[in-house]
CSV table of N, CA and C in Angstrom, one decimal:
chain,number,residue,atom,x,y,z
A,1,MET,N,57.3,14.6,-0.1
A,1,MET,CA,56.6,15.8,-0.3
A,1,MET,C,56.7,16.6,1.0
A,2,LEU,N,56.8,17.9,0.9
A,2,LEU,CA,56.9,18.8,2.0
A,2,LEU,C,55.6,18.8,2.8
A,3,ASP,N,55.7,18.9,4.1
A,3,ASP,CA,54.5,18.9,5.0
A,3,ASP,C,53.6,20.1,4.7
A,4,ARG,N,54.1,21.2,4.3
A,4,ARG,CA,53.2,22.3,4.0
A,4,ARG,C,52.4,22.2,2.8
A,5,PHE,N,52.8,21.2,1.9
A,5,PHE,CA,51.9,20.9,0.8
A,5,PHE,C,51.1,19.7,1.0
A,6,TYR,N,51.7,18.7,1.7
A,6,TYR,CA,51.0,17.4,1.9
A,6,TYR,C,49.8,17.5,2.9
A,7,LEU,N,50.0,18.2,4.0
A,7,LEU,CA,48.9,18.3,5.0
A,7,LEU,C,47.7,19.1,4.5
A,8,PRO,N,47.8,20.2,3.8
A,8,PRO,CA,46.6,20.8,3.2
A,8,PRO,C,45.9,20.0,2.2
A,9,LEU,N,46.7,19.3,1.4
A,9,LEU,CA,46.1,18.4,0.4
A,9,LEU,C,45.4,17.2,1.1
A,10,LEU,N,45.9,16.7,2.1
A,10,LEU,CA,45.3,15.7,2.9
A,10,LEU,C,43.9,16.2,3.5
A,11,GLY,N,44.0,17.4,4.0
A,11,GLY,CA,42.7,18.0,4.5
A,11,GLY,C,41.7,18.2,3.5
A,12,ILE,N,42.1,18.7,2.3
A,12,ILE,CA,41.2,18.9,1.2
A,12,ILE,C,40.6,17.5,0.7
A,13,ALA,N,41.4,16.5,0.7
A,13,ALA,CA,41.0,15.2,0.3
A,13,ALA,C,39.9,14.6,1.3
A,14,ALA,N,40.2,14.9,2.6
A,14,ALA,CA,39.2,14.5,3.7
A,14,ALA,C,37.9,15.2,3.5
A,15,ILE,N,37.9,16.5,3.3
A,15,ILE,CA,36.7,17.2,3.1
A,15,ILE,C,36.0,16.8,1.8
A,16,ALA,N,36.7,16.5,0.8
A,16,ALA,CA,36.1,16.0,-0.5
A,16,ALA,C,35.4,14.6,-0.2
A,17,ALA,N,36.1,13.7,0.6
A,17,ALA,CA,35.5,12.4,0.9
A,17,ALA,C,34.2,12.6,1.7
A,18,VAL,N,34.2,13.5,2.6
A,18,VAL,CA,32.9,13.7,3.4
A,18,VAL,C,31.9,14.2,2.5
A,19,ALA,N,32.2,15.2,1.6
A,19,ALA,CA,31.2,15.8,0.7
A,19,ALA,C,30.7,14.7,-0.2
A,20,LEU,N,31.5,13.9,-0.7
A,20,LEU,CA,31.1,12.8,-1.6
A,20,LEU,C,30.2,11.8,-0.9
A,21,ALA,N,30.5,11.5,0.4
A,21,ALA,CA,29.7,10.6,1.1
A,21,ALA,C,28.3,11.2,1.4
A,22,LEU,N,28.1,12.5,1.4
A,22,LEU,CA,26.8,13.1,1.6
A,22,LEU,C,25.9,13.0,0.4
A,23,VAL,N,26.5,13.0,-0.8
A,23,VAL,CA,25.7,13.0,-2.0
A,23,VAL,C,25.7,11.7,-2.8
A,24,TRP,N,26.5,10.8,-2.5
A,24,TRP,CA,26.6,9.5,-3.3
A,24,TRP,C,25.4,8.7,-3.1
A,25,PRO,N,24.9,8.0,-4.1
A,25,PRO,CA,23.7,7.1,-3.9
A,25,PRO,C,24.0,6.1,-2.8
A,26,GLN,N,23.0,5.8,-2.0
A,26,GLN,CA,23.1,5.0,-0.8
A,26,GLN,C,22.9,3.5,-1.0
A,27,GLY,N,22.5,3.1,-2.2
A,27,GLY,CA,22.3,1.7,-2.5
A,27,GLY,C,21.1,1.2,-1.8
A,28,LEU,N,21.1,0.0,-1.2
A,28,LEU,CA,20.0,-0.7,-0.7
A,28,LEU,C,19.8,-0.5,0.9
A,29,GLY,N,20.7,0.2,1.5
A,29,GLY,CA,20.7,0.4,2.9
A,29,GLY,C,19.8,1.4,3.4
A,30,ASP,N,20.1,2.0,4.6
A,30,ASP,CA,19.2,3.0,5.2
A,30,ASP,C,19.3,4.3,4.4
A,31,ARG,N,18.2,5.1,4.6
A,31,ARG,CA,18.1,6.3,3.8
A,31,ARG,C,19.1,7.4,4.3
A,32,SER,N,19.6,8.1,3.4
A,32,SER,CA,20.5,9.2,3.8
A,32,SER,C,19.7,10.4,4.4
A,33,PRO,N,20.4,11.3,5.1
A,33,PRO,CA,19.6,12.4,5.6
A,33,PRO,C,18.9,13.2,4.5
A,34,ALA,N,17.9,13.9,4.8
A,34,ALA,CA,17.1,14.6,3.9
A,34,ALA,C,17.7,15.5,2.8
A,35,PRO,N,18.1,16.1,2.2
A,35,PRO,CA,17.8,16.3,0.7
A,35,PRO,C,18.5,15.3,-0.2
A,36,PHE,N,19.4,14.5,0.4
A,36,PHE,CA,20.2,13.6,-0.5
A,36,PHE,C,19.7,12.2,-0.7
A,37,GLY,N,19.0,11.7,0.3
A,37,GLY,CA,18.6,10.3,0.3
A,37,GLY,C,17.5,10.0,-0.6
A,38,HIS,N,17.2,8.7,-0.7
A,38,HIS,CA,16.0,8.1,-1.4
A,38,HIS,C,15.6,6.9,-0.6
A,39,ASP,N,14.3,6.5,-0.9
A,39,ASP,CA,13.8,5.3,-0.2
A,39,ASP,C,14.6,4.1,-0.6
A,40,PRO,N,15.0,3.3,0.4
A,40,PRO,CA,15.7,2.0,0.1
A,40,PRO,C,14.8,1.1,-0.7
A,41,VAL,N,15.3,0.5,-1.7
A,41,VAL,CA,14.6,-0.4,-2.6
A,41,VAL,C,14.0,-1.6,-1.9
A,42,LEU,N,14.7,-2.2,-0.9
A,42,LEU,CA,14.2,-3.3,-0.2
A,42,LEU,C,13.1,-3.0,0.8
A,43,ARG,N,12.8,-1.8,1.0
A,43,ARG,CA,11.7,-1.5,1.9
A,43,ARG,C,10.4,-1.0,1.3
A,44,THR,N,10.4,-1.1,-0.1
A,44,THR,CA,9.2,-0.7,-0.7
A,44,THR,C,8.2,-1.9,-0.6
A,45,PRO,N,6.9,-1.6,-0.6
A,45,PRO,CA,5.9,-2.7,-0.4
A,45,PRO,C,6.0,-3.7,-1.5
A,46,GLU,N,6.3,-3.3,-2.7
A,46,GLU,CA,6.3,-4.3,-3.8
A,46,GLU,C,7.5,-5.3,-3.6
A,47,MET,N,8.6,-4.7,-3.2
A,47,MET,CA,9.8,-5.6,-3.0
A,47,MET,C,9.6,-6.5,-1.7
A,48,GLN,N,8.9,-6.0,-0.7
A,48,GLN,CA,8.6,-6.8,0.5
A,48,GLN,C,7.7,-8.0,0.1
A,49,ALA,N,6.7,-7.7,-0.7
A,49,ALA,CA,5.8,-8.8,-1.2
A,49,ALA,C,6.6,-9.8,-2.0
A,50,LYS,N,7.5,-9.3,-2.9
A,50,LYS,CA,8.2,-10.2,-3.8
A,50,LYS,C,9.2,-11.1,-2.9
A,51,MET,N,9.8,-10.5,-1.9
A,51,MET,CA,10.7,-11.3,-1.1
A,51,MET,C,9.9,-12.3,-0.2
A,52,ARG,N,8.7,-11.9,0.2
A,52,ARG,CA,7.9,-12.8,1.0
A,52,ARG,C,7.5,-14.0,0.1
A,53,ARG,N,7.1,-13.8,-1.2
A,53,ARG,CA,6.7,-14.8,-2.1
A,53,ARG,C,7.9,-15.8,-2.4
A,54,GLN,N,9.1,-15.2,-2.5
A,54,GLN,CA,10.3,-16.0,-2.8
A,54,GLN,C,10.6,-16.9,-1.6
A,55,THR,N,10.5,-16.3,-0.4
A,55,THR,CA,10.7,-17.1,0.8
A,55,THR,C,9.7,-18.2,1.0
A,56,GLU,N,8.5,-18.0,0.7
A,56,GLU,CA,7.4,-19.0,0.8
A,56,GLU,C,7.7,-20.1,-0.2
A,57,ALA,N,8.1,-19.7,-1.4
A,57,ALA,CA,8.3,-20.7,-2.5
A,57,ALA,C,9.5,-21.6,-2.1
A,58,ALA,N,10.6,-20.9,-1.6
A,58,ALA,CA,11.8,-21.7,-1.2
A,58,ALA,C,11.4,-22.6,-0.1
A,59,GLN,N,10.6,-22.2,0.9
A,59,GLN,CA,10.2,-23.1,2.0
A,59,GLN,C,9.4,-24.3,1.5
A,60,LYS,N,8.6,-24.0,0.5
A,60,LYS,CA,7.7,-25.1,0.0
A,60,LYS,C,8.6,-26.1,-0.7
A,61,ARG,N,9.6,-25.6,-1.5
A,61,ARG,CA,10.6,-26.6,-2.1
A,61,ARG,C,11.3,-27.4,-1.1
A,62,VAL,N,11.8,-26.8,0.0
A,62,VAL,CA,12.5,-27.5,1.0
A,62,VAL,C,11.6,-28.6,1.6
A,63,ASP,N,10.3,-28.2,1.9
A,63,ASP,CA,9.4,-29.2,2.5
A,63,ASP,C,9.1,-30.3,1.5
A,64,GLN,N,9.0,-30.1,0.2
A,64,GLN,CA,8.8,-31.1,-0.7
A,64,GLN,C,10.0,-32.0,-0.8
A,65,ALA,N,11.2,-31.5,-0.8
A,65,ALA,CA,12.4,-32.3,-0.8
A,65,ALA,C,12.5,-33.1,0.4
A,66,ARG,N,12.2,-32.6,1.6
A,66,ARG,CA,12.3,-33.4,2.8
A,66,ARG,C,11.3,-34.5,2.8
A,67,GLU,N,10.1,-34.2,2.3
A,67,GLU,CA,9.1,-35.3,2.2
A,67,GLU,C,9.5,-36.4,1.2
A,68,ALA,N,10.1,-36.0,0.1
A,68,ALA,CA,10.6,-37.0,-0.9
A,68,ALA,C,11.7,-37.9,-0.3
A,69,VAL,N,12.6,-37.3,0.5
A,69,VAL,CA,13.7,-38.0,1.2
A,69,VAL,C,13.0,-39.0,2.2
A,70,ARG,N,12.1,-38.5,2.9
A,70,ARG,CA,11.4,-39.3,3.9
A,70,ARG,C,10.7,-40.5,3.3
A,71,ASN,N,10.0,-40.3,2.1
A,71,ASN,CA,9.4,-41.4,1.4
A,71,ASN,C,10.4,-42.4,0.9
A,72,ILE,N,11.5,-41.9,0.4
A,72,ILE,CA,12.6,-42.8,-0.1
A,72,ILE,C,13.1,-43.6,1.1
A,73,GLN,N,13.4,-43.0,2.2
A,73,GLN,CA,13.9,-43.7,3.3
A,73,GLN,C,12.9,-44.8,3.8
A,74,ASN,N,11.6,-44.4,3.9
A,74,ASN,CA,10.6,-45.3,4.3
A,74,ASN,C,10.5,-46.5,3.4
A,75,GLU,N,10.6,-46.3,2.1
A,75,GLU,CA,10.5,-47.3,1.1
A,75,GLU,C,11.7,-48.2,1.2
A,76,ALA,N,12.9,-47.7,1.5
A,76,ALA,CA,14.1,-48.5,1.7
A,76,ALA,C,14.0,-49.4,3.0
A,77,ILE,N,13.4,-48.9,4.0
A,77,ILE,CA,13.2,-49.6,5.3
A,77,ILE,C,12.2,-50.7,5.1
A,78,ASP,N,11.0,-50.3,4.6
A,78,ASP,CA,9.9,-51.3,4.5
A,78,ASP,C,9.4,-51.3,3.0
A,79,PRO,N,9.9,-52.1,2.1
A,79,PRO,CA,9.4,-52.0,0.7
A,79,PRO,C,8.0,-52.5,0.5
A,80,SER,N,7.3,-53.0,1.5
A,80,SER,CA,6.0,-53.5,1.3
A,80,SER,C,4.9,-52.4,1.3
A,81,GLN,N,5.3,-51.2,1.7
A,81,GLN,CA,4.3,-50.1,1.8
A,81,GLN,C,3.8,-49.6,0.5
């Protein structure tokens, strides 16, 4: 393709990519600059509380599993307990 057609098309594509980046939904990351952005889902109080509950439940399951393994090991070492 000739440079006089290719380079302007490349410039237009670059400008279109920047324009698209300004208005495209931002997903779960940081907020876009003001008129385009929205509050990130993971930073809402409801989602923070849900993530905290999930973390606490997972930690409780890990602690129970460790305690069960510890009890099995103790039973294997000293069956009279």
